[in-house]
PDB file of C-alpha atoms and ligand atoms in Angstrom:
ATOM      1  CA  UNK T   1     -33.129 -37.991-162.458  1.00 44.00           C
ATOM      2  CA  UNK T   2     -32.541 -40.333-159.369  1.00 49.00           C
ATOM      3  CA  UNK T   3     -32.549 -37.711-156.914  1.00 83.00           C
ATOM      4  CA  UNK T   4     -35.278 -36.189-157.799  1.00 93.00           C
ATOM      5  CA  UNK T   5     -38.351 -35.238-155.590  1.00 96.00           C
ATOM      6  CA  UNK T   6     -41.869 -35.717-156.349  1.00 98.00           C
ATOM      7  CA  UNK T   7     -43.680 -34.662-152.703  1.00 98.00           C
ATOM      8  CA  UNK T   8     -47.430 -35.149-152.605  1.00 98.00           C
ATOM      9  CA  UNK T   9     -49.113 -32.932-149.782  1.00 98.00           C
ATOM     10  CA  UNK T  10     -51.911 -34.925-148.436  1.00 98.00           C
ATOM     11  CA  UNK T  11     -54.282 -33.523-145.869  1.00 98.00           C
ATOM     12  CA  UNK T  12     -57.852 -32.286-144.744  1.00 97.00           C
ATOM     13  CA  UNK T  13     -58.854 -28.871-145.664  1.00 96.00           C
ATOM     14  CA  UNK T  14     -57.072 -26.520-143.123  1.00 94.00           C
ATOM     15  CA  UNK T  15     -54.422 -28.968-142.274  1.00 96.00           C
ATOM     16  CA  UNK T  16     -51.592 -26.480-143.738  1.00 95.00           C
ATOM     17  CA  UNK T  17     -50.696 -28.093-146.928  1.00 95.00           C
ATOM     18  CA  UNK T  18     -50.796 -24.929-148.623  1.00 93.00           C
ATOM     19  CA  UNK T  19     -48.598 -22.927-146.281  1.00 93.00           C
ATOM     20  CA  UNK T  20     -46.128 -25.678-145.825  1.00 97.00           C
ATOM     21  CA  UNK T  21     -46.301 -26.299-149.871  1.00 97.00           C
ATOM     22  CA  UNK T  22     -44.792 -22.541-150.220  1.00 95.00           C
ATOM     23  CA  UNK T  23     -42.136 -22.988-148.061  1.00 97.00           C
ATOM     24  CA  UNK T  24     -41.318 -26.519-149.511  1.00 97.00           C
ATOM     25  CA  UNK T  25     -41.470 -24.652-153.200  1.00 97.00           C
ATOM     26  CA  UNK T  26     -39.245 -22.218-151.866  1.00 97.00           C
ATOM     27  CA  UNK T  27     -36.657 -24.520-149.964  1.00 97.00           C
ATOM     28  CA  UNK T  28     -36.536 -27.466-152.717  1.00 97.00           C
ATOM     29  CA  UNK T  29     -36.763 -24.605-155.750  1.00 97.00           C
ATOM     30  CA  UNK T  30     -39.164 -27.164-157.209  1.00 98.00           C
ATOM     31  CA  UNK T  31     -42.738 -25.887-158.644  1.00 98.00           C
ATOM     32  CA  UNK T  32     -45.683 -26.152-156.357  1.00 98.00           C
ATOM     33  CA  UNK T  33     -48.608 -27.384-158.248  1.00 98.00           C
ATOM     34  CA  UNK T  34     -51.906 -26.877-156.259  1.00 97.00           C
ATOM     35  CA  UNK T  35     -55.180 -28.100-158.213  1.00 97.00           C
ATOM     36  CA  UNK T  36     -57.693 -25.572-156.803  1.00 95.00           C
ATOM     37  CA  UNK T  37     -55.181 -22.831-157.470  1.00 94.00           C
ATOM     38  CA  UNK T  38     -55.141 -24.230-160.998  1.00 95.00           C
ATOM     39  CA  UNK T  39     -59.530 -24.495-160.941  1.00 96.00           C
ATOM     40  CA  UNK T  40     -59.690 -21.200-159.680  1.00 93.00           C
ATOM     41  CA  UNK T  41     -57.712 -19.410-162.246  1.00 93.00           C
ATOM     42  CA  UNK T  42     -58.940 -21.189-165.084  1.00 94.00           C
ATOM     43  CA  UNK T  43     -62.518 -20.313-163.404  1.00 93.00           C
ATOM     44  CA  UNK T  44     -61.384 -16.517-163.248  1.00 92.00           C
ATOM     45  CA  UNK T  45     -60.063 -16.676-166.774  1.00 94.00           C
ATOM     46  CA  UNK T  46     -63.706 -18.257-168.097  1.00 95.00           C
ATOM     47  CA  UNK T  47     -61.617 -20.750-169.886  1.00 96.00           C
ATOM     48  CA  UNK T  48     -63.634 -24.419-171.181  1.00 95.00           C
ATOM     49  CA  UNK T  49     -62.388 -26.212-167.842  1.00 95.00           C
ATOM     50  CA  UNK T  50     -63.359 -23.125-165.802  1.00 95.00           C
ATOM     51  CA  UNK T  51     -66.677 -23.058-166.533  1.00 95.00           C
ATOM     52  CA  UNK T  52     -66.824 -27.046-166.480  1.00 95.00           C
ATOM     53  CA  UNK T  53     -65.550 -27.015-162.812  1.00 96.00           C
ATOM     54  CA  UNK T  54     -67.148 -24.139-161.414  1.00 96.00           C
ATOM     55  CA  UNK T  55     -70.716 -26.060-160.949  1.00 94.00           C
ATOM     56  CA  UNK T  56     -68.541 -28.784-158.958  1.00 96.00           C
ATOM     57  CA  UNK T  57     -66.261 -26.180-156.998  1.00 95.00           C
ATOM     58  CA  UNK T  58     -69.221 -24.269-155.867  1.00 92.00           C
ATOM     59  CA  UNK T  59     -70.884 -27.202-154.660  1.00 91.00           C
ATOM     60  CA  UNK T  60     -67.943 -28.532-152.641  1.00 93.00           C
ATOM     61  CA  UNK T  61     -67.862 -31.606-155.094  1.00 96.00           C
ATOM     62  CA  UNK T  62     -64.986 -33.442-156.963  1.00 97.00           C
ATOM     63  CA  UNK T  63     -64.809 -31.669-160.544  1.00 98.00           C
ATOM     64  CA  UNK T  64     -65.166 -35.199-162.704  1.00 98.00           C
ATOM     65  CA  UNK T  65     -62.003 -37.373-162.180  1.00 98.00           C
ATOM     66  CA  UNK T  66     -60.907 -37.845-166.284  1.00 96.00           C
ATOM     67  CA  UNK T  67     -60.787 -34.113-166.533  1.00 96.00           C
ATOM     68  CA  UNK T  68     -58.412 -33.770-163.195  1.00 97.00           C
ATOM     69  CA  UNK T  69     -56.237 -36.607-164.473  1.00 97.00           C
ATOM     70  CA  UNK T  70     -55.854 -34.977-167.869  1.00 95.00           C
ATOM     71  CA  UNK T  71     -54.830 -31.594-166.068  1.00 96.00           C
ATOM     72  CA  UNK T  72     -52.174 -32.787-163.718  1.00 96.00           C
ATOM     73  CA  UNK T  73     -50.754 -35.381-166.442  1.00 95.00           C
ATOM     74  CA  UNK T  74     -50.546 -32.425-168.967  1.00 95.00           C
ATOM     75  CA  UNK T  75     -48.879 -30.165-166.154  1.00 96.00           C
ATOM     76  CA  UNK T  76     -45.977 -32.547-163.898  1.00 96.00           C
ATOM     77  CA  UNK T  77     -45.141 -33.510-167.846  1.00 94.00           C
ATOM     78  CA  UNK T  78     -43.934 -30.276-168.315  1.00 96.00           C
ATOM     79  CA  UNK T  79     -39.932 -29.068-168.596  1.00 96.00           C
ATOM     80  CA  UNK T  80     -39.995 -27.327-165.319  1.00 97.00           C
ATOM     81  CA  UNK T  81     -41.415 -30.652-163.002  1.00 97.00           C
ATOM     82  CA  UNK T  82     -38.086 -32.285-164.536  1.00 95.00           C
ATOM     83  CA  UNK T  83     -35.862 -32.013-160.854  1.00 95.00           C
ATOM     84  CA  UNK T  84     -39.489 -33.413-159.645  1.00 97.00           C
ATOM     85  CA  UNK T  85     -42.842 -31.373-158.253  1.00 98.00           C
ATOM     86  CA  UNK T  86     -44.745 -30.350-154.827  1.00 98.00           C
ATOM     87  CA  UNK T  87     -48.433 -31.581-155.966  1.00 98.00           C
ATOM     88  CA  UNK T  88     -51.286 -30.292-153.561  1.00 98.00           C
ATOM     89  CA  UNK T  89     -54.953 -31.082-153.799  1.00 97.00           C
ATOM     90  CA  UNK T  90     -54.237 -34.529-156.110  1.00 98.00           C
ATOM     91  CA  UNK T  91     -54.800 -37.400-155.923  1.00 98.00           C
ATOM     92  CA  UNK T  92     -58.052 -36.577-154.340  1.00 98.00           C
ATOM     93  CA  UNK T  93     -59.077 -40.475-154.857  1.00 98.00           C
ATOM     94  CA  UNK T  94     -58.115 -43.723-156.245  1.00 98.00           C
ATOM     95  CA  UNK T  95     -58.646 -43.615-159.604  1.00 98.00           C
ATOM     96  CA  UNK T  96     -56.551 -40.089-159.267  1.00 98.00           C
ATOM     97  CA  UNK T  97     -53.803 -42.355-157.516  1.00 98.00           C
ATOM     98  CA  UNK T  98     -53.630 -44.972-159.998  1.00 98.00           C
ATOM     99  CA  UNK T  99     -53.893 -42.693-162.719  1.00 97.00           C
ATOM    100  CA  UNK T 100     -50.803 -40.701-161.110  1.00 97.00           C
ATOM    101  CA  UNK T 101     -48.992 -43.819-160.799  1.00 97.00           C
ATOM    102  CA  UNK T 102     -49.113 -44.116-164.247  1.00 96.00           C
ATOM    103  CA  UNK T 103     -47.311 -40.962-164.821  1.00 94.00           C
ATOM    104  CA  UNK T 104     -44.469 -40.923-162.198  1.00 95.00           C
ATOM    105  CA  UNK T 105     -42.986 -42.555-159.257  1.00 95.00           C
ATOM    106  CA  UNK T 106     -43.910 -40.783-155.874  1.00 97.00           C
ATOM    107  CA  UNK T 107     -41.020 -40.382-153.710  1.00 97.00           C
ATOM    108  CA  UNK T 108     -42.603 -38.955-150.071  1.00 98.00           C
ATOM    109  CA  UNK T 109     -46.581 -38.102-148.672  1.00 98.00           C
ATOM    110  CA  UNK T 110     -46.615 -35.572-146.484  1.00 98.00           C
ATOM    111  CA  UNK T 111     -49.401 -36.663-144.774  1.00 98.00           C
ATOM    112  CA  UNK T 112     -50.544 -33.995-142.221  1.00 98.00           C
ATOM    113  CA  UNK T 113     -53.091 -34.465-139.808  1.00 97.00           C
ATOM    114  CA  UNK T 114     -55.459 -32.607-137.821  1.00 97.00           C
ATOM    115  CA  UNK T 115     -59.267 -32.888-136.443  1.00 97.00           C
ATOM    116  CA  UNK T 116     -62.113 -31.939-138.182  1.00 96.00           C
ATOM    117  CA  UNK T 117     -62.985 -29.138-135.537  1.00 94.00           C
ATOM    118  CA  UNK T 118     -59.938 -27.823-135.901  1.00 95.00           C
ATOM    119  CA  UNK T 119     -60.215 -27.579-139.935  1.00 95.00           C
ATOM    120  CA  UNK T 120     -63.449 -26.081-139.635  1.00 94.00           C
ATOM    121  CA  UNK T 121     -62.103 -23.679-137.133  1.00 92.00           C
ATOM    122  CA  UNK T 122     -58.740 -22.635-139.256  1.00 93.00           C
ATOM    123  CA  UNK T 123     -61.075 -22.309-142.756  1.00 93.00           C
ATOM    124  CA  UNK T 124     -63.252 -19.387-141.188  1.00 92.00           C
ATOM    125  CA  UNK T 125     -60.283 -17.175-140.814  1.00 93.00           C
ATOM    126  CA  UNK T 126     -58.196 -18.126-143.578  1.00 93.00           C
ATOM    127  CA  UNK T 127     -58.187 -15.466-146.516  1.00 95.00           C
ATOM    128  CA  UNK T 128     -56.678 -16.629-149.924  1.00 94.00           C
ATOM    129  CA  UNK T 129     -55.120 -14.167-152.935  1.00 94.00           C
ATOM    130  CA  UNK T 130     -57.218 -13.775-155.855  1.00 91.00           C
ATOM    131  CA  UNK T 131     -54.270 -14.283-158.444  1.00 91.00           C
ATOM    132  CA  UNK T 132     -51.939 -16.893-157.277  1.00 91.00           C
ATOM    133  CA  UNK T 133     -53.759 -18.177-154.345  1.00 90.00           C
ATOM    134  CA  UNK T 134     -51.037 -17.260-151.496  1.00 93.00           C
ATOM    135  CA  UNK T 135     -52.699 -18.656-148.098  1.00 92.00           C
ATOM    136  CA  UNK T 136     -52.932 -16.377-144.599  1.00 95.00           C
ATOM    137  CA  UNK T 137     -54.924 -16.921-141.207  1.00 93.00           C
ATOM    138  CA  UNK T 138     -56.268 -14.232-139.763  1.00 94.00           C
ATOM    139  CA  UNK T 139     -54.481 -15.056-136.633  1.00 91.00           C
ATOM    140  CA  UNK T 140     -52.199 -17.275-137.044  1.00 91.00           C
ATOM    141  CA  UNK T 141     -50.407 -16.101-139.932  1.00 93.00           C
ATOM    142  CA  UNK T 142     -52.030 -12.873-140.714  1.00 96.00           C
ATOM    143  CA  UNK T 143     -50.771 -10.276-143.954  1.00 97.00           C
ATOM    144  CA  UNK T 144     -48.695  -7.751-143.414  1.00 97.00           C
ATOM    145  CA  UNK T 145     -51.032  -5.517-144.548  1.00 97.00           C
ATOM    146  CA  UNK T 146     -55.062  -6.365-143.795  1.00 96.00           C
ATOM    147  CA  UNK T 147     -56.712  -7.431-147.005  1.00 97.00           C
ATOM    148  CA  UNK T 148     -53.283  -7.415-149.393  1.00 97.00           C
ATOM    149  CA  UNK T 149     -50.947 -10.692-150.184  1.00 97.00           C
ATOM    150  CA  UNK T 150     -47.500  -9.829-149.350  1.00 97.00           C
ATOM    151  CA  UNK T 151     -46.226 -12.013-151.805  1.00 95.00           C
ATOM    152  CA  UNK T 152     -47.843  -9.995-154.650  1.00 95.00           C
ATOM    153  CA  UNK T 153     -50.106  -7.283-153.772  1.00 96.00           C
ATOM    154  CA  UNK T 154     -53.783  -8.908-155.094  1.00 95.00           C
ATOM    155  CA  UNK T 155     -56.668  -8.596-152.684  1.00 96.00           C
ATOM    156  CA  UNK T 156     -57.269 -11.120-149.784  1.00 97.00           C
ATOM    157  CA  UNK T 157     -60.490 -13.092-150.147  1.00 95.00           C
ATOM    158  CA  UNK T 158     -62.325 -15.630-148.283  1.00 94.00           C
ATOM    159  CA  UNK T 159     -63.447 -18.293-150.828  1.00 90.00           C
ATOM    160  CA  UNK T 160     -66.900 -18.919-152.067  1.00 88.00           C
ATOM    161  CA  UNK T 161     -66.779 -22.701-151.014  1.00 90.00           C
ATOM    162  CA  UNK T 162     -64.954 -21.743-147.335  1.00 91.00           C
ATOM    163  CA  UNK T 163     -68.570 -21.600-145.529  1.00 90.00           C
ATOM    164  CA  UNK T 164     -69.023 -24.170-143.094  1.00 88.00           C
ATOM    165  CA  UNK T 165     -71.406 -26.353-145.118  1.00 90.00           C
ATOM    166  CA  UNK T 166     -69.777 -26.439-147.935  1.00 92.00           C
ATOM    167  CA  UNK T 167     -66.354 -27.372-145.905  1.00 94.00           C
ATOM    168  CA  UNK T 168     -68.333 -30.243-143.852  1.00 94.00           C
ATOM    169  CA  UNK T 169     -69.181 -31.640-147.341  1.00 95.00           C
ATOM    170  CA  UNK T 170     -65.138 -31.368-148.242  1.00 96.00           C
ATOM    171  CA  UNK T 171     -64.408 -33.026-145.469  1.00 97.00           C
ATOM    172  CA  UNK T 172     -66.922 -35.735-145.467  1.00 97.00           C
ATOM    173  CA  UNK T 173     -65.180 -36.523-149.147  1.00 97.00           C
ATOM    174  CA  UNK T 174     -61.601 -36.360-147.794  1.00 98.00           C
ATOM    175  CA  UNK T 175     -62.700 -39.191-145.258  1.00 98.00           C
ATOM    176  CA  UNK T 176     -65.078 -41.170-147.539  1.00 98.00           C
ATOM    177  CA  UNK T 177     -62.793 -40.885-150.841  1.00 98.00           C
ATOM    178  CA  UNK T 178     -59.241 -39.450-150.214  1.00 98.00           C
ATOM    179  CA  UNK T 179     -57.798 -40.684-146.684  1.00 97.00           C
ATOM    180  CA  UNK T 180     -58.320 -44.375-148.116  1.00 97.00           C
ATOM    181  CA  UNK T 181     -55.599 -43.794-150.548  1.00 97.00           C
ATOM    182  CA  UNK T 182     -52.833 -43.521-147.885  1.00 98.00           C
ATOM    183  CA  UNK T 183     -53.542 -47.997-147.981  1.00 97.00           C
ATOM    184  CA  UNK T 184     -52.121 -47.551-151.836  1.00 97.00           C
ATOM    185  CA  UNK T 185     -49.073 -45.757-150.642  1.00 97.00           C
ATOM    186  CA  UNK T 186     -47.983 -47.199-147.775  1.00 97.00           C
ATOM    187  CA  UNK T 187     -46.385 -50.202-149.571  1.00 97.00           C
ATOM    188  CA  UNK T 188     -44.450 -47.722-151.296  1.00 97.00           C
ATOM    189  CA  UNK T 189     -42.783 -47.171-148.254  1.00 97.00           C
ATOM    190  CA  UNK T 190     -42.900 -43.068-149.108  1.00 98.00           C
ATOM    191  CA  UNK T 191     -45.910 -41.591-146.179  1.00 98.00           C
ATOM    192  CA  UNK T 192     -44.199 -39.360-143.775  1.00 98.00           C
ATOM    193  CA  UNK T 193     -47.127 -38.804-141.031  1.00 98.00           C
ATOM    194  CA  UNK T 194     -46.817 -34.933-139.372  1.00 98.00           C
ATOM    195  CA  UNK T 195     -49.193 -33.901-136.501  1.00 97.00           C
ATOM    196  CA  UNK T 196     -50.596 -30.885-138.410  1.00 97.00           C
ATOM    197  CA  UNK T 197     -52.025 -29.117-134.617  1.00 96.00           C
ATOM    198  CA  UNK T 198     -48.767 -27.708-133.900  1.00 94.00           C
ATOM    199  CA  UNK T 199     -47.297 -23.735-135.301  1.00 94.00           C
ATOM    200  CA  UNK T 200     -46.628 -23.247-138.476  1.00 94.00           C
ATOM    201  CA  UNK T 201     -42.952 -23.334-137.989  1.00 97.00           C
ATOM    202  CA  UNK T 202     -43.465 -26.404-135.560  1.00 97.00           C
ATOM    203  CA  UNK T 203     -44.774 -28.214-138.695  1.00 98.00           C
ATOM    204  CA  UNK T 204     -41.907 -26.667-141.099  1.00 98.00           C
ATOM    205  CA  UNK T 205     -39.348 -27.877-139.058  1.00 98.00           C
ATOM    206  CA  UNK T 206     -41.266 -31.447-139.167  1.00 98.00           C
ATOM    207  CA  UNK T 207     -41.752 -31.338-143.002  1.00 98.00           C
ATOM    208  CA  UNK T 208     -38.265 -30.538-143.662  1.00 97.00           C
ATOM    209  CA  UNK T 209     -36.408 -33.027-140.782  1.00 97.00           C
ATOM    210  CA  UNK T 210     -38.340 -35.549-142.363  1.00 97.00           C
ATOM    211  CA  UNK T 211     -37.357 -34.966-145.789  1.00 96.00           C
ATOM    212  CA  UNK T 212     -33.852 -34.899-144.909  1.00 89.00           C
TER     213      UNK T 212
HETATM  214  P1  AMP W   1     -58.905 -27.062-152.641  1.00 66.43           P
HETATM  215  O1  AMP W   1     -58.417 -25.694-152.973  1.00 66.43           O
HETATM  216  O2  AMP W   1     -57.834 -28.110-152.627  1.00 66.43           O
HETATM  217  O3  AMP W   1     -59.744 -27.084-151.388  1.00 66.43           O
HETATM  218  O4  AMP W   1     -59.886 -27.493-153.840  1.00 66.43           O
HETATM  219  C1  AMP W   1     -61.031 -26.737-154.117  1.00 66.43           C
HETATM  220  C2  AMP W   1     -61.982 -27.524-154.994  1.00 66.43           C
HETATM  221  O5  AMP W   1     -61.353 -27.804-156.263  1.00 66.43           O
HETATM  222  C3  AMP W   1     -62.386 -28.899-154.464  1.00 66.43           C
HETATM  223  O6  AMP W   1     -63.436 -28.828-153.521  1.00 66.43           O
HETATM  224  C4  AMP W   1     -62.796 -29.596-155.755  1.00 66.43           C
HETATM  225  O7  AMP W   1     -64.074 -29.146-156.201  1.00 66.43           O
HETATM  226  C5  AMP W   1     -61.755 -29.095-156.747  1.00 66.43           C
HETATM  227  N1  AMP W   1     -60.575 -29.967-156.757  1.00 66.43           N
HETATM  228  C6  AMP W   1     -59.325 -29.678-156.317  1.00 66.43           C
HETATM  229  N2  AMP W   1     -58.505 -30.738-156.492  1.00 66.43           N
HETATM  230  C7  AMP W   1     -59.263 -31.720-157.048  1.00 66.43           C
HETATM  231  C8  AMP W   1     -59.010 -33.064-157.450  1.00 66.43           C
HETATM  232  N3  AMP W   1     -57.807 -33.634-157.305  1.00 66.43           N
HETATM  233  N4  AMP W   1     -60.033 -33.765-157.986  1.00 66.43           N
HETATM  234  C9  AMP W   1     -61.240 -33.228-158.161  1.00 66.43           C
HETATM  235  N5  AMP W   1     -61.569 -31.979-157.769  1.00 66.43           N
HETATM  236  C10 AMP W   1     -60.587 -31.232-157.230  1.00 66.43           C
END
């Protein structure tokens, strides 16, 4: 399908990929595919690749790249990623890179940016659903109801590995490991860079000029 999209959200933890990956999902009617969503349920579930990647999860570490690759390969070749995907949370490296490159085309990065203080700031009061993994801030983009998701009525929670030392680890990896693969796109020609400090709909109306 020429027109088709295939989006990658790229970004440090708290940098709003997963609020701004809903309302792409929404807008584009294309399936958002977020690999901790897909960790965490499989964790919840007890399933062979939960149990494998809990050990990692908790630990703020990289669950082992062949198993990732296998996951997202298996899932954006799926009917429904057709018309094209939103992927969040992949590739997390370059061996996840050229492995995706190996499986599709990339049309646009949505590479959103903000500073580390700022992530480590945003993760303390962000609160997460427990089935489909619906994001909120406490402030800045709070439930309509404390401790419920409006989008499907689970409980709020905050997540095991959102403590602060577990998050400095995350974002020591995105630096070390994940930023570097921006270099592998930007030949491509596809990295749209969005200043991720501003509102939420400051940042939606960024996302979606930029796409247009
Ligand atoms: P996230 O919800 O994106 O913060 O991801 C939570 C955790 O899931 C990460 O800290 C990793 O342990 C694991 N994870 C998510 N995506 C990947 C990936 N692409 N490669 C390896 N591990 C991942």
């Amino acid at each position: 399908m020429a027109d088709a999209k295939r989006i990658l959200l790229f970004g440090p933890q708290g940098s709003g990929k997963g609020t701004q990956g809903e309302k792409l999902s929404e807008w584009l009617k294309l399936p958002l595919i977020v690999t901790g969503n897909i960790f965490r349920h499989n964790i919840k579930e007890q399933t062979e690749l939960g149990v494998l990647a809990k050990g990692y999860i908790n630990k703020g570490e990289l669950v082992p790249d062949a198993v990732t690759n296998r996951m997202i390969g298996e899932r954006i070749t799926q009917e429904d990623c057709a018309q094209g995907f939103i992927l969040d949370g992949f590739p997390r490296n370059l061996v996840q890179a050229d492995a995706l490159d190996t499986y599709v085309k990339i049309t646009d990065l949505m590479h959103i940016s903000i500073p580390d203080d700022e992530a480590v700031r945003r993760i303390a009061n962000r609160r997460t659903c427990v089935d489909q993994g619906h994001v909120y801030h406490l402030v800045y983009n709070p439930p309509k109801q404390e401790g419920i998701c409006d989008e499907d009525g689970s409980a709020l929670e905050q997540r095991k590995d959102d403590t602060e030392e577990s998050l400095k680890k995350r974002l020591g990896i995105y630096h070390s490991e994940t930023e570097p693969i921006l270099d592998h796109y930007r030949p491509y020609g596809v990295i749209h860079d969005i200043d991720g400090i501003a509102s939420i709909e400051e940042v939606w109306q960024t996302v979606q000029a930029s796409l247009q």
